[in-house]
């Protein structure tokens, strides 16, 4: 097995930032890359704020925070990621974008570098085919928010070798995570179950069965969910929800996975949820207000 000491992360959004956060606290040297230097800067500031909250709650101490932040270095050029023992792609949930990243990274990788994708739905086998090392490629699907959620789904492609799998499991466990093995089917385990539920909640709204508030209240109090499905969709990002539903619909050819037309309309309008300030709730005021 390869010994991982350094981790390169491609994508400084919500997921990439969270992965960088837990890797740094786990003792790994972290390189964080994004196409936008401003996004890297914003990510580092967010990581510092999140670690400060952990200090305030007694989850880590000041020394751990100081050491963790010191381990994270910005990588403004993609080729810098090639120096890491493990490179994790955490870009937008778009297959062509991800393949383009892996193709661009290939010439800069060391011979022993392992590759992983944080994709939440796309075939690991297909992504691995865009690289020069499909046997050293694996899916590491972290849950959002990464510092709080315990699970990492491990997904092997058809060519992933045993050493890569064992290294990936050991790496995830070293971060304090619990792993679950998933076969390389569209959306794996968590999103195969979760995202169609959100889509069904949107259909329930679309068909007038209930309002946003009624649907979320019903599922929180009737099914003991910590967040209603529409609130959760806004938290994940409605563009991501739509991308996953399209992967399921196209990959499994089953009409039960057809994205709700209202979901499509919201994404077309740019109402993507919390990150856009508006989705099934409007977040621009002091309190979220249902938009329907």
Backbone as numpy.savetxt, mean C-alpha at the origin, in Angstrom:
# Nx Ny Nz CAx CAy CAz Cx Cy Cz
20.09 -17.68 2.32 19.25 -16.49 2.32 20.13 -15.24 2.32
19.64 -14.21 1.61 20.32 -12.91 1.59 20.11 -12.22 2.92
21.15 -11.61 3.45 21.00 -10.82 4.67 20.64 -9.40 4.28
19.50 -8.93 4.74 19.03 -7.59 4.41 19.48 -6.61 5.48
20.22 -5.62 5.06 20.64 -4.54 5.95 20.06 -3.20 5.51
19.80 -3.08 4.20 19.30 -1.81 3.65 18.08 -2.07 2.77
17.16 -1.11 2.79 15.91 -1.22 2.05 15.73 0.05 1.22
15.48 -0.12 -0.07 15.15 1.01 -0.94 13.66 0.99 -1.21
13.02 2.14 -1.07 11.58 2.23 -1.26 11.28 3.21 -2.38
10.49 2.76 -3.34 10.16 3.58 -4.51 8.71 4.02 -4.38
8.54 5.31 -4.13 7.21 5.87 -3.90 7.11 6.41 -2.49
6.96 7.72 -2.36 6.94 8.37 -1.05 5.54 8.82 -0.66
4.54 8.09 -1.15 3.17 8.38 -0.77 2.84 7.77 0.57
1.55 7.57 0.81 1.09 7.06 2.11 1.72 5.71 2.44
1.73 4.80 1.47 2.25 3.46 1.74 3.78 3.47 1.82
4.44 4.13 0.89 5.90 4.18 0.92 6.42 4.81 2.19
5.76 5.88 2.63 6.16 6.55 3.87 6.02 5.61 5.07
4.90 4.90 5.10 4.68 3.96 6.21 5.69 2.83 6.23
6.03 2.31 5.05 7.03 1.23 4.98 8.39 1.75 5.41
8.76 2.95 4.97 10.03 3.55 5.39 10.07 3.71 6.90
8.98 4.15 7.47 8.84 4.35 8.92 9.15 3.07 9.69
8.48 1.97 9.33 8.66 0.73 10.10 10.02 0.09 9.83
10.54 0.25 8.61 11.86 -0.30 8.31 12.95 0.42 9.12
12.83 1.74 9.21 13.82 2.51 9.97 13.78 2.15 11.44
12.58 2.03 12.01 12.48 1.63 13.42 12.94 0.19 13.62
12.86 -0.61 12.55 13.31 -2.01 12.61 14.82 -2.16 12.50
15.53 -1.06 12.33 16.99 -1.11 12.31 17.61 -1.14 10.92
16.79 -0.98 9.87 17.31 -1.02 8.50 17.66 0.38 8.01
18.72 0.48 7.22 19.03 1.72 6.53 18.05 1.84 5.36
17.44 3.01 5.21 16.36 3.20 4.25 16.72 4.30 3.25
16.54 4.00 1.97 16.61 4.99 0.91 15.19 5.19 0.39
14.71 6.44 0.35 13.34 6.73 -0.06 13.35 7.55 -1.34
12.75 6.99 -2.40 12.75 7.65 -3.71 11.33 7.99 -4.14
11.21 9.10 -4.85 9.96 9.46 -5.53 10.33 10.34 -6.71
9.46 10.39 -7.70 9.72 11.25 -8.86 9.68 12.73 -8.46
9.03 13.03 -7.34 8.93 14.40 -6.85 9.79 14.57 -5.60
10.78 15.47 -5.68 11.62 15.75 -4.51 10.79 16.36 -3.38
9.77 17.15 -3.74 8.90 17.75 -2.72 8.13 16.68 -1.97
7.75 15.62 -2.68 7.01 14.54 -2.03 7.90 13.79 -1.05
9.16 13.61 -1.39 10.09 12.98 -0.45 10.20 13.83 0.82
10.36 15.15 0.63 10.47 16.06 1.77 9.21 16.00 2.64
8.04 15.99 1.99 6.78 15.91 2.74 6.66 14.58 3.47
7.13 13.52 2.83 7.09 12.20 3.44 7.95 12.14 4.69
9.16 12.69 4.61 10.06 12.68 5.77 9.45 13.46 6.93
8.79 14.58 6.61 8.13 15.37 7.66 6.98 14.59 8.29
6.22 13.86 7.45 5.11 13.06 7.96 5.61 11.91 8.84
6.70 11.28 8.44 7.27 10.21 9.24 7.69 10.74 10.61
8.30 11.92 10.63 8.71 12.50 11.91 7.50 12.79 12.80
6.42 13.31 12.19 5.20 13.58 12.98 4.61 12.28 13.53
4.60 11.25 12.71 4.02 9.97 13.15 4.86 9.32 14.25
6.18 9.42 14.12 7.03 8.87 15.18 6.85 9.67 16.48
6.66 10.97 16.36 6.42 11.81 17.55 5.15 11.37 18.27
4.13 11.01 17.48 2.90 10.50 18.10 3.17 9.20 18.84
4.00 8.35 18.26 4.34 7.09 18.93 5.08 7.34 20.24
5.95 8.34 20.23 6.66 8.71 21.46 5.64 9.19 22.50
4.71 10.03 22.06 3.70 10.56 22.97 2.82 9.49 23.58
2.62 8.39 22.84 1.79 7.30 23.35 2.61 6.24 24.09
3.91 6.46 24.19 4.75 5.51 24.90 5.07 4.26 24.12
4.86 4.28 22.80 5.10 3.09 21.97 6.58 2.95 21.62
7.27 4.08 21.47 8.72 4.09 21.28 9.29 5.21 22.14
10.61 5.20 22.35 11.20 6.28 23.13 11.91 7.28 22.20
12.36 8.37 22.78 13.00 9.43 21.99 14.24 8.93 21.25
14.99 8.03 21.90 16.20 7.49 21.28 15.88 6.68 20.03
14.82 5.86 20.12 14.40 5.06 18.96 13.97 5.96 17.81
13.26 7.03 18.15 12.83 7.97 17.12 14.03 8.64 16.47
14.96 9.12 17.27 16.15 9.80 16.75 16.94 8.88 15.83
17.16 7.64 16.27 17.93 6.68 15.47 17.17 6.30 14.20
15.84 6.14 14.32 15.03 5.77 13.17 15.07 6.85 12.09
14.88 8.09 12.48 14.90 9.18 11.51 16.26 9.31 10.84
17.32 9.05 11.60 18.68 9.15 11.05 18.95 8.08 10.00
18.20 6.98 10.04 18.43 5.88 9.10 17.78 6.12 7.74
16.88 7.10 7.63 16.16 7.34 6.38 16.86 8.43 5.58
17.26 8.11 4.37 17.94 9.06 3.49 17.13 9.24 2.20
17.00 10.48 1.73 16.31 10.69 0.45 17.16 10.19 -0.71
16.49 9.61 -1.70 17.18 9.17 -2.92 16.46 9.83 -4.09
16.99 10.93 -4.58 16.30 11.67 -5.63 16.40 10.99 -6.99
17.39 10.12 -7.16 17.55 9.39 -8.42 17.21 7.92 -8.21
16.44 7.35 -9.15 16.01 5.96 -9.02 17.20 5.01 -8.91
18.29 5.29 -9.62 19.42 4.37 -9.62 20.04 4.19 -8.23
19.83 5.15 -7.33 20.36 5.01 -5.97 19.73 3.83 -5.24
18.50 3.48 -5.60 17.80 2.36 -4.96 18.50 1.04 -5.25
19.23 0.99 -6.37 19.94 -0.24 -6.73 21.00 -0.65 -5.74
21.42 0.26 -4.84 22.43 -0.06 -3.83 21.86 -0.87 -2.67
20.53 -0.92 -2.54 19.90 -1.57 -1.39 19.88 -3.09 -1.55
19.80 -3.78 -0.41 19.68 -5.25 -0.43 18.28 -5.69 -0.85
17.29 -4.85 -0.52 15.90 -5.13 -0.87 15.28 -3.85 -1.42
14.69 -3.92 -2.61 13.99 -2.77 -3.20 12.50 -3.06 -3.20
11.73 -2.17 -2.57 10.27 -2.34 -2.49 9.61 -1.23 -3.29
8.83 -1.62 -4.29 8.07 -0.65 -5.08 6.74 -0.39 -4.39
6.43 0.89 -4.16 5.17 1.29 -3.51 4.54 2.44 -4.29
4.53 2.31 -5.60 3.97 3.34 -6.47 2.46 3.14 -6.62
1.85 3.98 -7.44 0.41 3.91 -7.65 -0.01 2.55 -8.18
-1.27 2.17 -7.92 -1.75 0.83 -8.28 -2.09 0.76 -9.77
-1.04 0.78 -10.58 -1.16 0.75 -12.04 -0.06 -0.17 -12.56
-0.46 -1.21 -13.25 0.50 -2.24 -13.67 1.59 -1.68 -14.57
1.24 -0.84 -15.53 2.24 -0.32 -16.45 3.22 0.61 -15.75
2.74 1.40 -14.81 3.63 2.26 -14.03 4.64 1.41 -13.27
4.17 0.36 -12.64 5.04 -0.50 -11.84 6.07 -1.20 -12.74
5.64 -1.72 -13.86 6.57 -2.40 -14.77 7.63 -1.43 -15.29
7.22 -0.21 -15.58 8.18 0.80 -16.06 9.25 1.07 -15.01
8.84 1.14 -13.76 9.79 1.35 -12.66 10.79 0.21 -12.60
10.30 -1.01 -12.62 11.21 -2.16 -12.51 12.16 -2.27 -13.70
11.67 -1.94 -14.89 12.55 -1.96 -16.06 13.64 -0.90 -15.95
13.27 0.28 -15.46 14.24 1.37 -15.31 15.26 1.07 -14.21
14.83 0.34 -13.20 15.71 0.03 -12.07 16.71 -1.08 -12.39
16.33 -2.00 -13.29 17.11 -3.21 -13.55 18.60 -2.99 -13.78
19.03 -2.02 -14.61 20.47 -1.87 -14.87 21.28 -1.44 -13.65
20.63 -0.99 -12.60 21.34 -0.42 -11.45 21.36 -1.36 -10.24
20.78 -2.55 -10.39 20.68 -3.47 -9.26 21.97 -4.27 -9.06
22.28 -4.53 -7.80 23.36 -5.46 -7.50 22.92 -6.88 -7.81
23.85 -7.80 -7.95 23.49 -9.17 -8.34 22.61 -9.89 -7.33
22.69 -9.51 -6.06 21.94 -10.20 -5.02 20.70 -9.44 -4.55
20.42 -8.28 -5.14 19.29 -7.47 -4.68 17.97 -8.20 -4.89
17.14 -8.19 -3.86 15.80 -8.74 -3.95 14.83 -7.63 -4.33
13.79 -8.00 -5.07 12.77 -7.05 -5.49 11.42 -7.44 -4.90
10.65 -6.43 -4.50 9.31 -6.68 -3.98 8.38 -5.59 -4.46
7.11 -5.94 -4.56 6.08 -4.95 -4.86 5.08 -4.93 -3.72
4.63 -3.73 -3.37 3.58 -3.57 -2.37 2.20 -3.55 -3.02
2.09 -4.02 -4.26 0.80 -4.03 -4.93 -0.26 -4.71 -4.06
-1.47 -4.17 -4.13 -2.57 -4.74 -3.35 -3.49 -5.60 -4.21
-3.15 -5.77 -5.50 -4.07 -6.54 -6.35 -3.45 -7.14 -7.61
-2.34 -6.59 -8.10 -1.81 -6.95 -9.42 -0.94 -8.19 -9.36
-0.98 -8.99 -10.42 -0.24 -10.25 -10.49 1.26 -10.05 -10.25
1.77 -10.77 -9.26 3.21 -10.76 -8.98 3.98 -11.42 -10.13
3.42 -12.46 -10.70 4.06 -13.14 -11.83 4.26 -12.19 -13.00
3.23 -11.39 -13.31 3.35 -10.45 -14.42 4.34 -9.33 -14.11
4.32 -8.81 -12.91 5.28 -7.76 -12.54 6.70 -8.30 -12.59
6.89 -9.52 -12.10 8.22 -10.13 -12.09 8.77 -10.32 -13.50
7.87 -10.51 -14.46 8.31 -10.74 -15.84 8.95 -9.49 -16.45
8.74 -8.34 -15.83 9.36 -7.10 -16.31 10.77 -6.90 -15.77
11.26 -7.86 -14.97 12.57 -7.73 -14.35 13.54 -8.77 -14.92
14.80 -8.67 -14.49 15.80 -9.65 -14.91 15.96 -10.76 -13.87
15.11 -10.78 -12.84 15.26 -11.74 -11.74 13.92 -12.15 -11.15
13.05 -12.79 -11.95 11.74 -13.20 -11.44 11.83 -14.16 -10.26
12.93 -14.90 -10.17 13.08 -15.83 -9.04 13.37 -15.09 -7.73
13.80 -13.83 -7.83 14.12 -13.01 -6.66 13.11 -11.89 -6.48
11.90 -12.14 -6.92 10.81 -11.14 -6.88 9.66 -11.70 -6.07
9.04 -10.84 -5.22 7.96 -11.31 -4.35 7.00 -10.16 -4.05
5.80 -10.49 -3.67 4.83 -9.49 -3.23 4.88 -9.34 -1.72
5.05 -8.11 -1.25 4.97 -7.77 0.17 3.88 -6.72 0.31
2.67 -7.17 0.61 1.53 -6.25 0.68 1.32 -5.81 2.12
1.85 -4.64 2.45 1.64 -4.03 3.76 0.24 -3.42 3.81
-0.33 -3.37 5.02 -1.64 -2.78 5.20 -1.51 -1.33 5.65
-2.52 -0.54 5.38 -2.52 0.89 5.68 -3.40 1.19 6.90
-2.88 1.96 7.88 -1.56 2.59 7.98 -0.50 1.61 8.46
0.62 1.60 7.76 1.65 0.57 7.98 2.15 0.51 9.42
2.43 1.64 10.10 2.95 1.53 11.47 1.97 0.88 12.45
0.66 0.92 12.14 -0.34 0.39 13.07 -0.81 -1.02 12.72
-0.88 -1.33 11.44 -1.46 -2.60 11.01 -0.43 -3.72 11.05
-0.82 -4.84 11.61 0.12 -5.94 11.90 0.39 -6.86 10.72
-0.51 -6.88 9.73 -0.42 -7.90 8.68 0.44 -7.48 7.50
1.18 -8.45 6.96 1.80 -8.33 5.64 1.42 -9.58 4.85
0.76 -9.40 3.72 0.47 -10.53 2.83 1.74 -10.83 2.03
2.11 -12.11 1.97 3.27 -12.56 1.19 2.73 -13.30 -0.03
3.12 -12.82 -1.22 2.60 -13.42 -2.45 3.77 -13.83 -3.34
3.84 -15.12 -3.64 4.88 -15.63 -4.51 4.39 -15.66 -5.95
5.25 -15.22 -6.88 4.97 -15.42 -8.30 5.33 -16.85 -8.68
5.05 -17.22 -9.90 5.30 -18.60 -10.34 6.79 -18.93 -10.29
7.66 -17.93 -10.45 9.11 -18.17 -10.49 9.81 -17.88 -9.17
9.11 -17.32 -8.16 9.76 -16.95 -6.90 10.39 -18.16 -6.25
11.68 -18.09 -5.89 12.33 -19.26 -5.30 12.16 -19.29 -3.78
12.51 -20.43 -3.21 12.28 -20.65 -1.78 13.10 -19.70 -0.92
14.33 -19.39 -1.33 15.19 -18.51 -0.54 14.60 -17.10 -0.47
14.05 -16.62 -1.59 13.43 -15.30 -1.60 12.23 -15.27 -0.67
11.42 -16.32 -0.72 10.24 -16.40 0.16 10.66 -16.40 1.63
11.62 -17.22 1.99 12.06 -17.30 3.40 12.64 -15.98 3.87
13.41 -15.32 3.00 13.98 -14.02 3.35 12.88 -12.99 3.55
11.86 -12.99 2.69 10.76 -12.03 2.78 9.97 -12.22 4.07
9.70 -13.47 4.42 8.96 -13.76 5.65 9.77 -13.29 6.87
11.06 -13.61 6.87 11.92 -13.19 7.98 12.00 -11.69 8.10
12.06 -11.00 6.95 12.10 -9.54 6.94 10.83 -8.96 7.55
9.68 -9.43 7.10 8.40 -8.91 7.62 8.28 -9.15 9.12
8.68 -10.33 9.57 8.59 -10.63 11.00 9.56 -9.78 11.81
10.70 -9.41 11.22 11.66 -8.56 11.94 11.09 -7.16 12.18
10.04 -6.79 11.44 9.38 -5.50 11.62 8.23 -5.60 12.62
8.08 -6.77 13.22 6.99 -6.98 14.17 5.67 -7.31 13.50
5.71 -7.72 12.24 4.49 -8.01 11.50 4.16 -9.50 11.54
2.89 -9.81 11.34 2.42 -11.18 11.15 2.21 -11.37 9.65
2.62 -12.52 9.12 2.49 -12.76 7.68 1.36 -13.73 7.38
0.76 -13.54 6.21 -0.23 -14.48 5.69 0.14 -14.77 4.24
0.23 -16.02 3.87 0.55 -16.40 2.50 -0.69 -16.31 1.63
-0.56 -15.69 0.47 -1.66 -15.62 -0.48 -1.18 -16.11 -1.83
-2.04 -16.83 -2.53 -1.71 -17.25 -3.89 -1.81 -16.05 -4.83
-1.17 -16.17 -5.96 -1.10 -15.06 -6.91 -2.36 -14.98 -7.77
-3.48 -14.70 -7.10 -4.77 -14.46 -7.75 -5.10 -12.98 -7.61
-5.94 -12.42 -8.49 -6.26 -10.99 -8.40 -6.73 -10.56 -7.01
-6.06 -9.54 -6.49 -6.38 -8.89 -5.20 -6.03 -9.74 -3.98
-5.50 -10.95 -4.19 -4.98 -11.77 -3.09 -6.09 -12.07 -2.07
-5.84 -11.95 -0.76 -6.86 -12.32 0.23 -7.63 -11.10 0.73
-6.92 -10.15 1.33 -7.59 -9.04 2.01 -8.48 -8.26 1.05
-7.92 -7.81 -0.07 -8.71 -6.97 -0.97 -9.70 -7.76 -1.81
-9.48 -9.07 -1.97 -10.48 -9.91 -2.64 -11.79 -9.91 -1.84
-11.68 -9.78 -0.53 -12.86 -9.77 0.34 -13.31 -8.35 0.66
-12.36 -7.48 0.99 -12.68 -6.14 1.50 -13.21 -5.20 0.43
-12.54 -5.11 -0.70 -12.89 -4.08 -1.69 -14.24 -4.37 -2.35
-14.60 -5.62 -2.68 -15.97 -5.85 -3.16 -17.03 -5.46 -2.13
-16.73 -5.57 -0.84 -17.68 -5.11 0.17 -17.88 -3.60 0.05
-16.78 -2.85 -0.13 -16.89 -1.40 -0.31 -17.69 -1.09 -1.58
-17.39 -1.81 -2.65 -18.11 -1.62 -3.92 -19.60 -1.90 -3.74
-19.94 -2.92 -2.95 -21.34 -3.24 -2.71 -22.03 -2.15 -1.88
-21.27 -1.57 -0.95 -21.82 -0.45 -0.18 -22.11 0.73 -1.11
-21.25 0.96 -2.11 -21.47 2.04 -3.06 -22.69 1.74 -3.92
-22.88 0.47 -4.31 -24.11 0.08 -5.02 -25.34 0.34 -4.14
-25.21 0.06 -2.85 -26.33 0.27 -1.93 -26.71 1.75 -1.89
-25.71 2.61 -1.94 -25.95 4.06 -2.00 -26.53 4.44 -3.37
-25.94 3.91 -4.42 -26.34 4.21 -5.80 -27.80 3.85 -6.06
-28.24 2.74 -5.47 -29.61 2.26 -5.68 -30.61 2.89 -4.71
-30.13 3.75 -3.81 -31.02 4.45 -2.91 -31.50 3.65 -1.72
-30.80 2.57 -1.41 -31.19 1.74 -0.27 -30.94 2.49 1.04
-29.90 3.30 1.07 -29.59 4.08 2.27 -28.70 5.25 1.91
-28.61 6.21 2.80 -27.71 7.35 2.63 -26.30 6.95 3.05
-25.32 7.82 2.78 -23.94 7.59 3.23 -23.92 7.34 4.73
-24.58 8.22 5.47 -24.57 8.11 6.93 -25.25 6.85 7.40
-26.38 6.49 6.79 -27.11 5.30 7.20 -26.31 4.03 6.93
-25.67 3.96 5.76 -24.89 2.76 5.40 -23.72 2.58 6.35
-22.98 3.66 6.60 -21.82 3.55 7.49 -22.24 3.25 8.93
-23.30 3.89 9.39 -23.78 3.61 10.75 -24.25 2.17 10.87
-24.95 1.67 9.86 -25.46 0.30 9.91 -24.33 -0.71 10.03
-23.23 -0.49 9.28 -22.13 -1.46 9.31 -21.27 -1.31 10.56
-21.16 -0.08 11.08 -20.39 0.10 12.32 -21.12 -0.50 13.52
-22.41 -0.27 13.61 -23.16 -0.73 14.77 -23.79 -2.10 14.57
-24.04 -2.46 13.33 -24.67 -3.75 13.05 -23.69 -4.88 12.80
-22.49 -4.54 12.35 -21.47 -5.56 12.06 -20.19 -5.33 12.86
-20.20 -4.32 13.72 -19.08 -4.00 14.61 -17.81 -3.65 13.84
-17.97 -3.00 12.67 -16.81 -2.54 11.91 -16.32 -1.22 12.50
-15.01 -1.04 12.64 -14.50 0.22 13.22 -14.75 1.43 12.33
-14.83 1.22 11.02 -15.15 2.28 10.06 -16.23 1.76 9.15
-17.15 2.67 8.75 -18.12 2.27 7.74 -17.45 2.05 6.40
-18.06 1.27 5.49 -17.40 0.96 4.21 -17.17 2.17 3.32
-18.04 3.16 3.37 -17.84 4.36 2.54 -16.74 5.24 3.13
-16.71 5.33 4.45 -15.62 6.03 5.12 -14.29 5.34 4.83
-14.30 4.02 4.84 -13.09 3.25 4.57 -12.64 3.45 3.12
-13.59 3.47 2.19 -13.24 3.72 0.79 -12.56 5.07 0.62
-13.08 6.09 1.32 -12.45 7.41 1.28 -11.04 7.36 1.87
-10.86 6.58 2.92 -9.55 6.47 3.57 -8.53 5.79 2.64
-8.95 4.72 1.99 -8.06 3.99 1.06 -7.75 4.86 -0.15
-8.75 5.56 -0.64 -8.64 6.32 -1.90 -9.54 5.67 -2.93
-10.53 6.41 -3.42 -11.51 5.80 -4.33 -10.89 5.42 -5.66
-9.80 6.07 -6.06 -9.09 5.67 -7.27 -8.46 4.29 -7.09
-7.93 4.05 -5.89 -7.35 2.73 -5.60 -8.44 1.67 -5.54
-9.57 1.99 -4.93 -10.70 1.05 -4.88 -11.13 0.69 -6.29
-11.24 1.69 -7.17 -11.64 1.42 -8.56 -10.60 0.58 -9.28
-9.32 0.87 -9.06 -8.26 0.09 -9.72 -8.34 -1.38 -9.31
-8.56 -1.63 -8.02 -8.64 -3.01 -7.54 -9.87 -3.71 -8.09
-11.02 -3.00 -8.13 -12.22 -3.61 -8.71 -12.01 -3.94 -10.19
-11.31 -3.07 -10.92 -11.05 -3.37 -12.33 -10.14 -4.58 -12.49
-9.14 -4.72 -11.60 -8.27 -5.90 -11.64 -9.10 -7.17 -11.39
-10.00 -7.12 -10.41 -10.86 -8.27 -10.12 -11.80 -8.57 -11.28
-12.43 -7.54 -11.82 -13.41 -7.71 -12.90 -12.76 -8.28 -14.15
-11.58 -7.72 -14.50 -10.89 -8.19 -15.71 -10.19 -9.52 -15.49
-9.66 -9.70 -14.27 -8.87 -10.91 -14.02 -9.71 -12.15 -13.77
-10.90 -11.99 -13.21 -11.75 -13.14 -12.88 -12.96 -13.27 -13.80
-13.20 -12.27 -14.64 -14.28 -12.31 -15.64 -15.62 -12.69 -15.01
-15.92 -12.10 -13.87 -17.16 -12.38 -13.15 -17.88 -11.07 -12.92
-19.16 -10.99 -13.33 -19.90 -9.74 -13.25 -20.11 -9.24 -11.82
-19.95 -10.12 -10.84 -20.13 -9.65 -9.46 -19.04 -8.66 -9.04
-17.97 -8.56 -9.82 -16.90 -7.63 -9.52 -16.98 -6.35 -10.36
-18.10 -6.11 -11.03 -18.23 -4.90 -11.86 -18.21 -3.66 -10.97
-17.32 -2.71 -11.24 -17.30 -1.50 -10.41 -18.62 -0.74 -10.50
-19.08 -0.23 -9.39 -20.32 0.54 -9.37 -20.15 1.81 -10.22
-21.14 2.14 -11.06 -21.03 3.38 -11.86 -20.83 4.63 -11.01
-21.37 4.65 -9.79 -21.18 5.82 -8.93 -19.72 5.95 -8.49
-19.06 4.82 -8.25 -17.63 4.84 -7.93 -16.85 5.43 -9.09
-17.17 4.99 -10.30 -16.50 5.51 -11.50 -16.71 7.02 -11.61
-17.95 7.47 -11.36 -18.27 8.89 -11.47 -17.48 9.72 -10.47
-17.39 9.24 -9.23 -16.63 9.97 -8.22 -15.16 10.10 -8.61
-14.59 9.03 -9.12 -13.18 9.06 -9.53 -12.99 10.02 -10.71
-13.91 9.98 -11.66 -13.83 10.89 -12.81 -13.94 12.35 -12.37
-14.68 12.59 -11.31 -14.84 13.96 -10.78 -13.64 14.41 -9.96
-12.74 13.47 -9.65 -11.60 13.80 -8.79 -11.95 13.76 -7.31
-13.12 13.21 -6.99 -13.54 13.05 -5.59 -12.97 11.72 -5.09
-11.72 11.73 -4.71 -10.99 10.49 -4.43 -10.98 10.11 -2.95
-11.61 10.92 -2.10 -11.62 10.62 -0.67 -10.80 11.62 0.12
-10.27 11.17 1.23 -9.56 12.07 2.16 -8.43 12.84 1.49
-7.64 12.15 0.66 -6.46 12.80 0.08 -6.84 13.94 -0.87
-8.07 13.91 -1.40 -8.53 14.96 -2.31 -9.44 15.97 -1.59
-9.74 15.73 -0.33 -10.62 16.62 0.42 -12.09 16.34 0.26
-12.42 15.41 -0.65 -13.83 15.09 -0.89 -13.96 13.72 -1.53
-14.91 12.96 -1.05 -15.25 11.67 -1.59 -16.71 11.43 -1.22
-16.99 10.35 -0.51 -18.34 10.15 0.01 -18.60 11.07 1.20
-17.53 11.66 1.71 -17.62 12.73 2.70 -16.82 13.93 2.19
-17.24 15.11 2.62 -16.50 16.34 2.34 -15.66 16.65 3.58
-14.33 16.68 3.40 -13.39 16.82 4.53 -12.85 18.24 4.65
-13.41 19.18 3.94 -12.83 20.52 3.89 -13.23 21.40 5.07
-14.19 20.97 5.87 -14.60 21.72 7.04 -14.01 21.14 8.31
-14.57 21.56 9.43 -14.07 21.07 10.72 -14.41 19.60 10.94
-15.57 19.16 10.40 -16.00 17.78 10.53 -16.39 17.23 9.16
-16.13 15.95 8.89 -16.56 15.37 7.61 -18.09 15.41 7.47
-18.56 15.77 6.28 -19.99 15.87 6.02 -20.33 14.97 4.81
-21.33 14.09 4.91 -21.68 13.24 3.77 -22.00 14.06 2.53
-21.58 13.57 1.38 -21.83 14.28 0.13 -23.10 13.80 -0.56
-23.73 12.76 -0.02 -25.01 12.29 -0.57 -25.91 11.85 0.56
